[in-house]
């Protein structure tokens, strides 16, 4: 009767608004949910109400900020821990980090893990500039815990080993903001997986919403080596625009996709000529 007609109208309207098919909950499902709630079914006990993690996260954030204060802001790299040293992109990332550090006289920042993070660490050292970062006890190589909280060769003063991803990301963001107009910082996204995407969207959202905490604009470069990020860019620039979640060219002011190191260096030169 009336309920069937209303559901039909809602479903038809949803299909007109979005290309995705509408998925509706039936009245039977809703009624069953209400019935279960009304029957007095108990919820799982809530344990550990006096949680300690907020204090621990705050302490780690302060430790990360101290490292940034000590080592100086600069170029922040996000990337996969799984890229082997014999991969062409490892060498490209190392060369880029070297050139950015040498050209702008800045500290090279990363998660100080393996793969792309090791590549940029080596690149910063090749340039003879400071290298710093924030290690994490859990890395992406299968989720196994690292054998040590110590970096194999960097001084303890150059990094902090975090237990919380949130504190680590706060530290990486802080390392890339510009406090003074003369500061030369940049966020660089290298090819990577879920962890890298998490960091990419953290930075992108903060820049888009103007919550990055920077007094001046900061460049954000996506290193699209061999089209690694083509699918992601297509999804955002085409699919989500068609869906209505983004306006056309909405993200264009916030980042720049570069296929080569030469393109990235040229973009940085252009950016800082204007900013």
Coordinates of C-alpha atoms in Angstrom, one line a residue:
X1 CA 0.0 0.0 0.0
X2 CA 1.3 3.4 1.0
X3 CA 4.6 2.1 2.4
X4 CA 5.4 0.3 -0.9
X5 CA 4.6 3.5 -2.9
X6 CA 6.8 5.6 -0.6
X7 CA 9.7 3.2 -0.9
X8 CA 9.4 3.2 -4.7
X9 CA 9.4 7.0 -4.8
X10 CA 12.5 7.2 -2.6
X11 CA 14.4 4.6 -4.6
X12 CA 13.5 6.3 -7.9
X13 CA 14.6 9.7 -6.5
X14 CA 17.9 8.3 -5.2
X15 CA 18.7 6.9 -8.6
X16 CA 18.1 10.2 -10.2
X17 CA 20.3 12.1 -7.8
X18 CA 23.3 9.7 -8.0
X19 CA 24.5 7.1 -10.5
X20 CA 25.0 4.6 -7.7
X21 CA 22.0 2.3 -7.1
X22 CA 20.1 3.2 -3.9
X23 CA 20.1 0.5 -1.2
X24 CA 17.1 0.7 1.1
X25 CA 16.5 -0.9 4.4
X26 CA 13.2 -2.7 4.5
X27 CA 10.6 -2.0 7.2
X28 CA 11.1 -5.6 8.3
X29 CA 14.7 -5.0 9.0
X30 CA 14.0 -1.8 10.9
X31 CA 11.2 -3.4 12.9
X32 CA 13.5 -6.3 13.8
X33 CA 16.2 -3.9 15.0
X34 CA 13.7 -2.0 17.2
X35 CA 12.3 -5.2 18.5
X36 CA 15.7 -6.4 19.6
X37 CA 16.4 -3.1 21.3
X38 CA 13.1 -3.1 23.1
X39 CA 13.5 -6.7 24.3
X40 CA 16.2 -5.6 26.7
X41 CA 19.1 -7.4 25.1
X42 CA 22.2 -6.3 26.9
X43 CA 25.1 -4.7 25.0
X44 CA 28.7 -5.9 25.5
X45 CA 30.3 -4.7 28.7
X46 CA 32.4 -1.5 28.2
X47 CA 35.7 -2.1 29.7
X48 CA 38.7 0.1 30.5
X49 CA 36.7 3.3 30.8
X50 CA 39.7 5.1 32.4
X51 CA 41.8 5.0 29.2
X52 CA 45.4 6.1 29.3
X53 CA 45.9 6.5 25.6
X54 CA 45.0 10.2 25.3
X55 CA 47.8 11.2 27.7
X56 CA 50.2 8.8 25.9
X57 CA 49.3 10.3 22.5
X58 CA 49.7 13.8 23.8
X59 CA 53.1 13.0 25.2
X60 CA 54.2 11.5 21.9
X61 CA 52.9 14.5 20.0
X62 CA 55.0 16.8 22.2
X63 CA 58.0 14.5 21.6
X64 CA 57.5 14.8 17.8
X65 CA 57.2 18.5 17.9
X66 CA 60.4 18.7 19.9
X67 CA 62.2 16.8 17.1
X68 CA 60.8 19.3 14.5
X69 CA 61.9 22.2 16.6
X70 CA 65.4 20.7 17.0
X71 CA 65.9 19.6 13.4
X72 CA 64.1 22.3 11.4
X73 CA 61.2 22.0 9.0
X74 CA 61.6 21.0 5.4
X75 CA 60.6 18.4 2.8
X76 CA 58.2 15.7 4.1
X77 CA 58.0 12.5 2.1
X78 CA 55.2 9.9 2.2
X79 CA 55.7 6.5 0.5
X80 CA 55.8 2.8 0.6
X81 CA 58.0 0.7 2.9
X82 CA 57.9 -2.2 0.4
X83 CA 59.8 -0.8 -2.6
X84 CA 63.1 -2.7 -2.9
X85 CA 66.3 -0.8 -3.5
X86 CA 66.7 -2.2 -7.0
X87 CA 63.4 -0.7 -8.1
X88 CA 63.8 2.3 -10.5
X89 CA 61.5 4.4 -8.3
X90 CA 63.8 3.9 -5.3
X91 CA 66.6 5.6 -7.3
X92 CA 64.2 8.3 -8.5
X93 CA 63.0 9.1 -5.0
X94 CA 66.6 9.2 -3.7
X95 CA 67.6 11.6 -6.4
X96 CA 64.6 13.8 -5.8
X97 CA 65.2 14.1 -2.1
X98 CA 68.9 14.9 -2.8
X99 CA 68.0 17.7 -5.2
X100 CA 65.2 19.2 -3.0
X101 CA 67.5 19.2 0.1
X102 CA 70.4 20.7 -1.8
X103 CA 68.4 23.3 -3.7
X104 CA 66.4 24.6 -0.7
X105 CA 68.8 23.8 2.1
X106 CA 66.2 21.9 4.1
X107 CA 65.8 18.9 6.3
X108 CA 64.5 15.7 4.8
X109 CA 61.6 14.2 6.7
X110 CA 60.0 10.8 6.4
X111 CA 58.7 7.8 8.4
X112 CA 62.3 6.5 8.5
X113 CA 61.3 3.0 7.5
X114 CA 62.4 0.8 4.5
X115 CA 61.5 1.3 0.9
X116 CA 60.8 4.9 -0.3
X117 CA 61.5 6.2 3.2
X118 CA 65.0 4.7 3.1
X119 CA 65.4 6.2 -0.4
X120 CA 64.7 9.7 0.7
X121 CA 66.8 9.3 3.8
X122 CA 69.8 8.4 1.6
X123 CA 68.9 11.3 -0.7
X124 CA 69.0 13.8 2.1
X125 CA 72.3 12.4 3.3
X126 CA 73.7 12.5 -0.3
X127 CA 73.0 16.3 -0.2
X128 CA 74.8 16.7 3.1
X129 CA 71.7 18.1 4.7
X130 CA 69.9 17.0 8.0
X131 CA 67.7 14.0 7.9
X132 CA 65.0 13.4 10.5
X133 CA 61.7 11.6 11.0
X134 CA 59.3 9.5 13.0
X135 CA 59.5 5.8 13.1
X136 CA 56.6 3.6 14.1
X137 CA 56.6 0.3 15.9
X138 CA 54.3 -1.3 13.3
X139 CA 55.3 -1.1 9.7
X140 CA 53.5 -2.2 6.6
X141 CA 55.6 -5.3 5.8
X142 CA 52.9 -7.6 7.0
X143 CA 52.1 -5.7 10.1
X144 CA 55.1 -7.1 12.0
X145 CA 56.6 -5.2 14.9
X146 CA 60.0 -3.7 14.2
X147 CA 62.9 -5.4 16.0
X148 CA 64.1 -2.2 17.6
X149 CA 63.0 1.3 18.4
X150 CA 66.4 2.5 17.3
X151 CA 67.2 3.6 13.7
X152 CA 70.1 1.6 12.3
X153 CA 72.3 4.6 11.7
X154 CA 70.8 8.0 12.5
X155 CA 71.5 9.7 15.8
X156 CA 68.8 9.4 18.4
X157 CA 68.4 13.2 18.3
X158 CA 67.2 13.1 14.7
X159 CA 64.0 11.1 15.3
X160 CA 61.3 9.8 17.6
X161 CA 59.9 6.3 17.5
X162 CA 56.1 6.5 17.9
X163 CA 53.6 3.9 19.1
X164 CA 50.6 5.9 17.8
X165 CA 50.0 6.7 14.1
X166 CA 48.1 9.8 15.0
X167 CA 51.1 11.3 16.9
X168 CA 53.4 10.4 14.0
X169 CA 51.1 12.1 11.5
X170 CA 51.0 15.2 13.6
X171 CA 54.7 15.3 13.6
X172 CA 55.0 14.9 9.9
X173 CA 52.5 17.6 9.3
X174 CA 54.3 19.9 11.7
X175 CA 57.5 19.3 9.8
X176 CA 56.0 20.6 6.6
X177 CA 54.3 23.8 7.6
X178 CA 55.7 27.3 6.9
X179 CA 56.0 29.5 9.9
X180 CA 57.9 32.3 8.1
X181 CA 57.6 33.4 4.5
X182 CA 61.2 32.5 3.9
X183 CA 60.6 28.9 5.0
X184 CA 60.9 26.4 2.2
X185 CA 58.9 23.3 2.8
X186 CA 57.0 20.7 0.7
X187 CA 54.9 17.6 1.1
X188 CA 55.8 14.9 -1.5
X189 CA 53.7 11.8 -2.0
X190 CA 55.7 8.9 -3.5
X191 CA 54.0 5.7 -4.7
X192 CA 52.6 3.7 -1.8
X193 CA 49.8 1.6 -0.3
X194 CA 47.2 2.1 2.4
X195 CA 49.4 3.8 4.9
X196 CA 50.7 6.2 2.2
X197 CA 47.1 7.0 1.1
X198 CA 46.1 7.6 4.7
X199 CA 48.9 10.2 5.0
X200 CA 48.1 11.7 1.5
X201 CA 44.5 12.3 2.4
X202 CA 45.4 13.6 5.8
X203 CA 47.6 16.3 4.3
X204 CA 45.2 17.0 1.4
X205 CA 42.2 17.4 3.7
X206 CA 44.1 19.7 6.0
X207 CA 45.2 21.9 3.1
X208 CA 41.7 21.9 1.5
X209 CA 40.0 22.8 4.7
X210 CA 42.7 25.4 5.7
X211 CA 43.6 23.5 8.8
X212 CA 47.2 22.6 8.0
X213 CA 48.4 25.2 10.6
X214 CA 50.7 26.9 8.1
X215 CA 51.1 30.7 8.0
X216 CA 51.9 30.5 4.3
X217 CA 50.9 28.2 1.4
X218 CA 52.7 24.9 1.2
X219 CA 53.3 22.9 -2.0
X220 CA 52.0 19.4 -2.2
X221 CA 53.4 17.2 -4.9
X222 CA 52.2 13.8 -6.1
X223 CA 55.0 11.9 -7.7
X224 CA 53.2 10.0 -10.4
X225 CA 56.1 7.8 -11.5
X226 CA 55.0 5.7 -14.5
X227 CA 51.4 6.6 -13.9
X228 CA 51.3 5.0 -10.4
X229 CA 48.6 7.5 -9.3
X230 CA 46.6 7.6 -12.5
X231 CA 43.8 5.6 -11.0
X232 CA 43.6 7.7 -7.9
X233 CA 43.6 10.9 -9.8
X234 CA 40.9 9.6 -12.2
X235 CA 38.8 8.6 -9.3
X236 CA 39.0 12.0 -7.7
X237 CA 39.0 14.3 -10.8
X238 CA 36.4 12.4 -12.8
X239 CA 34.4 9.8 -10.9
X240 CA 33.8 11.9 -7.7
X241 CA 33.1 15.0 -9.8
X242 CA 30.5 13.0 -11.7
X243 CA 29.1 11.7 -8.5
X244 CA 28.8 15.2 -7.0
X245 CA 31.3 14.8 -4.1
X246 CA 33.7 17.2 -5.6
X247 CA 33.4 20.2 -7.9
X248 CA 35.4 20.3 -11.1
X249 CA 39.0 21.3 -10.6
X250 CA 38.3 21.7 -6.8
X251 CA 41.5 20.0 -5.8
X252 CA 43.7 21.6 -8.5
X253 CA 44.9 24.5 -6.2
X254 CA 45.9 22.1 -3.5
X255 CA 48.4 19.7 -5.1
X256 CA 50.3 19.0 -8.2
X257 CA 50.9 15.7 -10.0
X258 CA 54.4 15.4 -11.5
X259 CA 55.5 12.5 -13.7
X260 CA 59.3 13.2 -13.3
X261 CA 61.7 14.7 -10.9
X262 CA 62.5 17.5 -13.4
X263 CA 58.8 18.4 -13.5
X264 CA 58.6 18.4 -9.7
X265 CA 61.7 20.7 -9.3
X266 CA 60.4 23.0 -12.0
X267 CA 57.0 23.2 -10.1
X268 CA 58.7 24.0 -6.8
X269 CA 60.8 26.8 -8.4
X270 CA 57.6 28.2 -9.9
X271 CA 55.7 27.9 -6.6
X272 CA 58.3 29.7 -4.6
X273 CA 58.8 32.4 -7.2
X274 CA 55.1 33.3 -6.5
X275 CA 54.9 32.4 -2.8

